[in-house]
XYZ file of C-alpha atoms in Angstrom:
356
model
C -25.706 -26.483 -26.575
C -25.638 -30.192 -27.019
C -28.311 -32.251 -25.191
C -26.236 -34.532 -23.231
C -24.166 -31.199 -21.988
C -27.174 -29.316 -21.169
C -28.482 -31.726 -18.994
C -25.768 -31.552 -17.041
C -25.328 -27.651 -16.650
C -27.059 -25.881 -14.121
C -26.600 -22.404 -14.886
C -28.537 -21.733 -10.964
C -24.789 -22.901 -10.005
C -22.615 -20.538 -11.706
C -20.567 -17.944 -10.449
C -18.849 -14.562 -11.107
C -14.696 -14.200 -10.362
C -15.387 -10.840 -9.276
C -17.283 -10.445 -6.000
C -20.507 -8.362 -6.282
C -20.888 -4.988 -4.658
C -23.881 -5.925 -2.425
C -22.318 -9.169 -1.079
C -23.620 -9.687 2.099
C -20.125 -11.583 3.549
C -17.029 -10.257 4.122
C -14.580 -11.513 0.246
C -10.919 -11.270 0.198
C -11.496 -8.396 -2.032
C -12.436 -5.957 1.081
C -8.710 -6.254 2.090
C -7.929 -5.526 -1.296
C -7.212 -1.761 -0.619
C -9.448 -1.071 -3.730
C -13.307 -0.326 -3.914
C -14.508 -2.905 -1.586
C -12.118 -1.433 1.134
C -13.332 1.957 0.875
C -16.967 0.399 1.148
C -15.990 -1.618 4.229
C -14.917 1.661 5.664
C -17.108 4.038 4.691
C -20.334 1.670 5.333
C -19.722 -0.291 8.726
C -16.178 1.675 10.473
C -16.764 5.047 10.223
C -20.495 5.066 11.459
C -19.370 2.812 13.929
C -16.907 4.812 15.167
C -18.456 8.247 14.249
C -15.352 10.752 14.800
C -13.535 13.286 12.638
C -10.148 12.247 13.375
C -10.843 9.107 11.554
C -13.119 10.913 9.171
C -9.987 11.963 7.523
C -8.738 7.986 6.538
C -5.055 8.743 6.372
C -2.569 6.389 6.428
C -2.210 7.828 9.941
C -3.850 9.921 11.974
C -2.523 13.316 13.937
C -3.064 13.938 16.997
C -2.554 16.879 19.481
C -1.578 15.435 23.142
C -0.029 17.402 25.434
C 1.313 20.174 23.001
C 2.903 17.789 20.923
C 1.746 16.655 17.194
C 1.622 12.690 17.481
C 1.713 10.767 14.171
C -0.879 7.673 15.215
C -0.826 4.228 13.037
C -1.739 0.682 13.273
C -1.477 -2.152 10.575
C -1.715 -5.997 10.602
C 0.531 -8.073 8.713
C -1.024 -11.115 7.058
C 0.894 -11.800 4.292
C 1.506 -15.174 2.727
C 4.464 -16.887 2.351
C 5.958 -15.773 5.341
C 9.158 -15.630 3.878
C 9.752 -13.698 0.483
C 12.692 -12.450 -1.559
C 13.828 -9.198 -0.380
C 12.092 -9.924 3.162
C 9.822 -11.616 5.051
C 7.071 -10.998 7.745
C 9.052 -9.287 10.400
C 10.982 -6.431 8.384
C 7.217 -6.068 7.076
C 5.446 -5.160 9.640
C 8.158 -2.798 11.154
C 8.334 -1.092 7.619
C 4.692 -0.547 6.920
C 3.910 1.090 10.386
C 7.112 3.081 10.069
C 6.050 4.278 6.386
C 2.674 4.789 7.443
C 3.657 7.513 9.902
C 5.815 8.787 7.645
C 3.499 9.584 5.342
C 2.358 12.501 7.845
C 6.258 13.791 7.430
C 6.454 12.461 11.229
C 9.757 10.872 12.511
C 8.903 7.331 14.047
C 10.071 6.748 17.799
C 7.987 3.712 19.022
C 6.330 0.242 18.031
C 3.798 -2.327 19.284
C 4.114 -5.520 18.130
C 1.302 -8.429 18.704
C 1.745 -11.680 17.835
C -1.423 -14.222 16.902
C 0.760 -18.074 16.846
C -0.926 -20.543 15.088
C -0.643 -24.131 17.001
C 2.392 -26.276 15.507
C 4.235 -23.420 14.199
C 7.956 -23.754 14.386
C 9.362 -21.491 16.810
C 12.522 -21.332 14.684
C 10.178 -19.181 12.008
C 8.624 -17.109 14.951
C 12.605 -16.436 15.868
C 13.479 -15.839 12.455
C 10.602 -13.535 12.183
C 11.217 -11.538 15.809
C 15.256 -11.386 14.551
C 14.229 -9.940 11.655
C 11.197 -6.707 13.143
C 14.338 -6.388 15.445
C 16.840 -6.106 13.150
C 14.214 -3.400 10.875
C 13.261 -1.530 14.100
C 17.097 -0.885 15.013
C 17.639 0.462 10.727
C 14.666 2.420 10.679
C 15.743 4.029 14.614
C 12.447 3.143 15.923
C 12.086 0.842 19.114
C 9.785 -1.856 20.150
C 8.351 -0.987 23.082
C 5.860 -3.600 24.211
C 3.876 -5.718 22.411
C 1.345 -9.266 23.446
C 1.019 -12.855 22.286
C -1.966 -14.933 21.474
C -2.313 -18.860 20.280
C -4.835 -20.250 18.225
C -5.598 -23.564 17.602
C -3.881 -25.784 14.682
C -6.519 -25.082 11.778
C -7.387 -21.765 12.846
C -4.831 -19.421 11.728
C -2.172 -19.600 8.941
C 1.060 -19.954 10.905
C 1.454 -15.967 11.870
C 0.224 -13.245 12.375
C 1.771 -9.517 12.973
C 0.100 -6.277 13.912
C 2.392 -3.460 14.702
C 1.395 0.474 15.988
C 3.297 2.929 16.132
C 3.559 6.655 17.186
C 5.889 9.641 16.072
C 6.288 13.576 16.426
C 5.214 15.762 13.461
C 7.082 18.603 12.908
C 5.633 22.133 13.102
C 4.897 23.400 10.070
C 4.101 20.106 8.283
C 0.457 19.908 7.204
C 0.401 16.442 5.112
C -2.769 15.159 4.009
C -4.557 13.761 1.037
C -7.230 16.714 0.873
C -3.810 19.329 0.766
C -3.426 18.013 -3.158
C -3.670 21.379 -5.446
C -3.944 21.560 -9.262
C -0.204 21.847 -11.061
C 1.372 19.869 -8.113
C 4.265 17.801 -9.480
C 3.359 13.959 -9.514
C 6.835 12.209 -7.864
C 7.182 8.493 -7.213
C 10.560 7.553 -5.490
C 11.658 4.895 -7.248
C 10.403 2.091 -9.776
C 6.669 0.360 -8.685
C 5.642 -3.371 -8.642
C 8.347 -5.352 -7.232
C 6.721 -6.183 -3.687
C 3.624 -7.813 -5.612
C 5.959 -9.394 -8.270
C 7.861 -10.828 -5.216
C 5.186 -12.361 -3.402
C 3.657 -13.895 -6.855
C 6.443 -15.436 -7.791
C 7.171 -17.436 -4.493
C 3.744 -17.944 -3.963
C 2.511 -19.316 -7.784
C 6.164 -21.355 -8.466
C 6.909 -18.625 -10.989
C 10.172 -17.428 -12.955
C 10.593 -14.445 -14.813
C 14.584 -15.373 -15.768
C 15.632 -12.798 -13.125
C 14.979 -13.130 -9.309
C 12.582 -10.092 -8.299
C 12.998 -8.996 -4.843
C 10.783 -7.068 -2.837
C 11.026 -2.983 -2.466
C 10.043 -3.213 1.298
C 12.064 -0.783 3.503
C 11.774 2.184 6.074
C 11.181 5.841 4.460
C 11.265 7.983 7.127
C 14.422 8.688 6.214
C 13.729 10.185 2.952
C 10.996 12.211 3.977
C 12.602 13.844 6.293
C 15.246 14.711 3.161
C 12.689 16.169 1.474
C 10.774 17.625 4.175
C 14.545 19.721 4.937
C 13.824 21.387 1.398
C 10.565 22.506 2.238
C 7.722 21.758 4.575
C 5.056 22.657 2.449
C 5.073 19.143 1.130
C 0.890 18.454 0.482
C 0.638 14.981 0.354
C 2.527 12.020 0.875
C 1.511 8.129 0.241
C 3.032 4.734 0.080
C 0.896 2.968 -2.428
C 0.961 -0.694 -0.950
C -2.103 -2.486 -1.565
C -4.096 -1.743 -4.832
C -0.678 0.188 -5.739
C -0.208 3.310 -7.177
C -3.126 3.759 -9.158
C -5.395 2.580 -5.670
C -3.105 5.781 -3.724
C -3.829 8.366 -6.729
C -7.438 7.448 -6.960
C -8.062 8.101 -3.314
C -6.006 11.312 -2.938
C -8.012 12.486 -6.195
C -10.914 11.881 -4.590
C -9.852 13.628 -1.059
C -9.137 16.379 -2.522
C -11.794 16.972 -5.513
C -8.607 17.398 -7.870
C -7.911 14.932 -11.001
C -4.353 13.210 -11.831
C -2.632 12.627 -15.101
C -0.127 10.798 -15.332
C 2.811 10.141 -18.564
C 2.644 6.504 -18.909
C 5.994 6.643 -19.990
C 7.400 8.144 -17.142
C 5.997 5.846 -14.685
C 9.458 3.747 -13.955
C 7.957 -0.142 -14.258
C 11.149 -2.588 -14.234
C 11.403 -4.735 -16.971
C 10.687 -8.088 -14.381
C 7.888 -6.684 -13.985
C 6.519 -5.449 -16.946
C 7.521 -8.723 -18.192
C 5.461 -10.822 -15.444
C 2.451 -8.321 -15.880
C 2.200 -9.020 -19.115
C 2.578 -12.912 -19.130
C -0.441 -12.466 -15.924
C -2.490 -9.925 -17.918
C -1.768 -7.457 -14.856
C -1.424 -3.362 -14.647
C 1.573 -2.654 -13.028
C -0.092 0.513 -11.857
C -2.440 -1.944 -9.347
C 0.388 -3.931 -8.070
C 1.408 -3.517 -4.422
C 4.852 -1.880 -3.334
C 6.392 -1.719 0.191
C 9.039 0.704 -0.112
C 7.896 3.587 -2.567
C 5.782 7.039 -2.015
C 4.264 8.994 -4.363
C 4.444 12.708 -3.155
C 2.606 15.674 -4.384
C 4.510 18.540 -4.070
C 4.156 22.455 -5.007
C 5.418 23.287 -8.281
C 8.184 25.596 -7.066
C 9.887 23.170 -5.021
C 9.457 20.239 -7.282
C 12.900 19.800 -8.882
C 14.606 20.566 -5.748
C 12.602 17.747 -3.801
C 13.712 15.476 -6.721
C 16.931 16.323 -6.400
C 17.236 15.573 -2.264
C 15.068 12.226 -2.745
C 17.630 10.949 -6.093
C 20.804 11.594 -3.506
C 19.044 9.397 -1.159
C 19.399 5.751 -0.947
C 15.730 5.247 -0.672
C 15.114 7.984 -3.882
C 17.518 7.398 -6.211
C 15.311 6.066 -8.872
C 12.647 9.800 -7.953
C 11.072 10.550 -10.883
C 8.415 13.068 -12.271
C 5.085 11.184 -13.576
C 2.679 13.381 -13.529
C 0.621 16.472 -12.070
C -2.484 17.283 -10.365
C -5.174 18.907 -12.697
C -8.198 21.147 -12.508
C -10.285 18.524 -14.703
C -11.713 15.308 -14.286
C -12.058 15.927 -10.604
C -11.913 13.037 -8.401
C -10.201 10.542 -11.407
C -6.625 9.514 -12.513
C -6.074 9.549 -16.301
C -2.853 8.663 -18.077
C -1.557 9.640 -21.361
C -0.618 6.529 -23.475
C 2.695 6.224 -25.593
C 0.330 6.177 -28.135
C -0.736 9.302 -27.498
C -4.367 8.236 -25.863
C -5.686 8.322 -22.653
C -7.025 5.953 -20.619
C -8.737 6.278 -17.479
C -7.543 4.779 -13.825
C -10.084 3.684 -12.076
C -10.090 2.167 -8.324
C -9.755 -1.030 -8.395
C -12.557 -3.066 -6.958
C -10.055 -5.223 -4.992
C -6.692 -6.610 -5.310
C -4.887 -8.425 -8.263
C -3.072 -10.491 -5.610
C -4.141 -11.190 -1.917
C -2.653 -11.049 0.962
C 0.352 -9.239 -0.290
C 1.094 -7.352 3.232
């Protein structure tokens, strides 16, 4: 190292990108869905909380209350720009609580929505916002039922914020979970991965792929209930938002002591985004998605639940990528074009933050 530069250096001053696994302050990374979530959960939430219905870390929980299976789910919506192709805040946060109680094979009814206003907001963007949860509520046949307003100070928030719950009735008969995942289940995603995260990137970094890529995000309920009308025994269900699809796989793996492989070639990755992963140096497999589920589904029934989601709007682009395995318990492997394998892993956080 050259004299003059060395005495400049302090190497006591240096830092690592990634954010270390004993960190002592919440990083951006623990919202990342990834590693660093799970940790978040499993070390300070859980204990906290100390109950089994949580235990379980679905996307929702279900409940029994007064003879009746309730579907149970809360989310905030942080995302950043407010306003996205394909979307924006409001259809956002009605989607994601819809999806997440769909994910039990419950049918939505109800919504909260809270609202935290930053100070000096336009209230023509909280209007456009409001226009647009109502105008996702009344597609996805859910209603917004009550709901509360805060204000913080100008500095103090980033314009605003969403949090939505919602509750729906699971059907009898329908047991989905991630711990339900059995080895030779058919691996099914609904439709092609990566075009929330692409979305958001590309408003958000000034970026053009040649093509305008709009987000995925939209209501699934819909579609489960299409494939829940071929048969019930449907074992898991999962919309792979943040830390994407290879985040969702990783955890139901691990839920259910089973290992994934996946054909790399099957995995439907749009061109845009291929494309933009590979100018970025990203895995499509980690980026987030707002309108897709990945379903695990008995052998027997597979290519009839294919066929119901493909004649569905939300399913037409259903395809097979995988199956659960016996081996590698608790990991996701795919099988390379090039006839390798690669392992999956969890990611620690998330490629992009703040995508939801």
């Amino acid at each position: 190292m050259p004299e003059q530069l060395a005495d400049t250096v302090d190497p006591a001053n240096w830092t690592c990108p990634a954010p270390l696994r004993d960190q002592p302050v919440v990083v951006m990374g623990h919202g990342g869905g990834g590693a660093l979530s799970a940790e978040l959960m499993e070390q300070v939430f859980v204990p906290a909380y100390g109950n089994a219905t949580l235990a379980g870390l679905a996307d929702s929980a279900v409940l029994e209350l007064g003879g009746a299976r309730l579907a149970f789910s809360t989310d905030s919506y942080v995302v950043r720009p407010l306003f996205f192709p394909g979307g924006c805040l409001g259809d956002l946060a009605v989607n994601g609580t819809v999806n997440d109680l769909a994910m039990s094979g419950a049918r939505p009814a109800y919504l909260s929505a809270a609202f935290v206003l930053e100070e000096g907001v336009e209230l023509t963007v909280v209007g456009r916002i409001a226009r647009a949860m109502g105008a996702a509520a009344e597609a996805a046949g859910v209603t917004i039922a009550t709901g509360d307003t805060k204000v913080v100070e100008s500095g103090h928030g980033d314009g605003v914020y969403v949090t939505t719950a919602g509750v729906g009735l699971v059907p009898d008969g329908v047991d989905i979970r991630p711990q339900r995942a059995r080895p030779g289940d058919a691996v099914i995603v609904s439709g092609p991965i990566g075009l929330h995260g692409v979305a958001i990137m590309s408003v958000r970094e000034g970026l053009e792929f040649g093509v305008e890529v709009a987000s995925d995000t939209a209501p699934l309920a819909d579609l489960v209930a299409a494939m829940l009308a071929v048969t019930p025994d449907i074992h898991v269900l999962r919309d792979p938002t943040r830390g994407g699809l290879a985040a969702s796989l990783n955890e139901i793996a691990r839920a259910s002591g089973t290992g994934v492989r996946l054909q790399e070639r099957a995995v439907p990755v749009p061109d845009a985004v291929a494309n933009a992963c590979g100018f970025l140096g990203l895995d499509p497999l980690y980026v987030a998605n707002e309108g897709r589920l990945v379903a695990f589904v008995p052998p027997s029934a597979a290519d009839e639940v294919l066929a119901a989601m493909r004649a569905h709007p939300q399913g037409t682009g259903a395809t097979l990528i995988g199956e659960c395995v016996a081996e590698h318990p608790g990991m996701v492997v795919v099988a390379t074009g090039l006839g390798g394998t690669r392992v999956v892993d969890l990611p620690l956080g998330e490629q992009l933050p703040r995508i939801c």
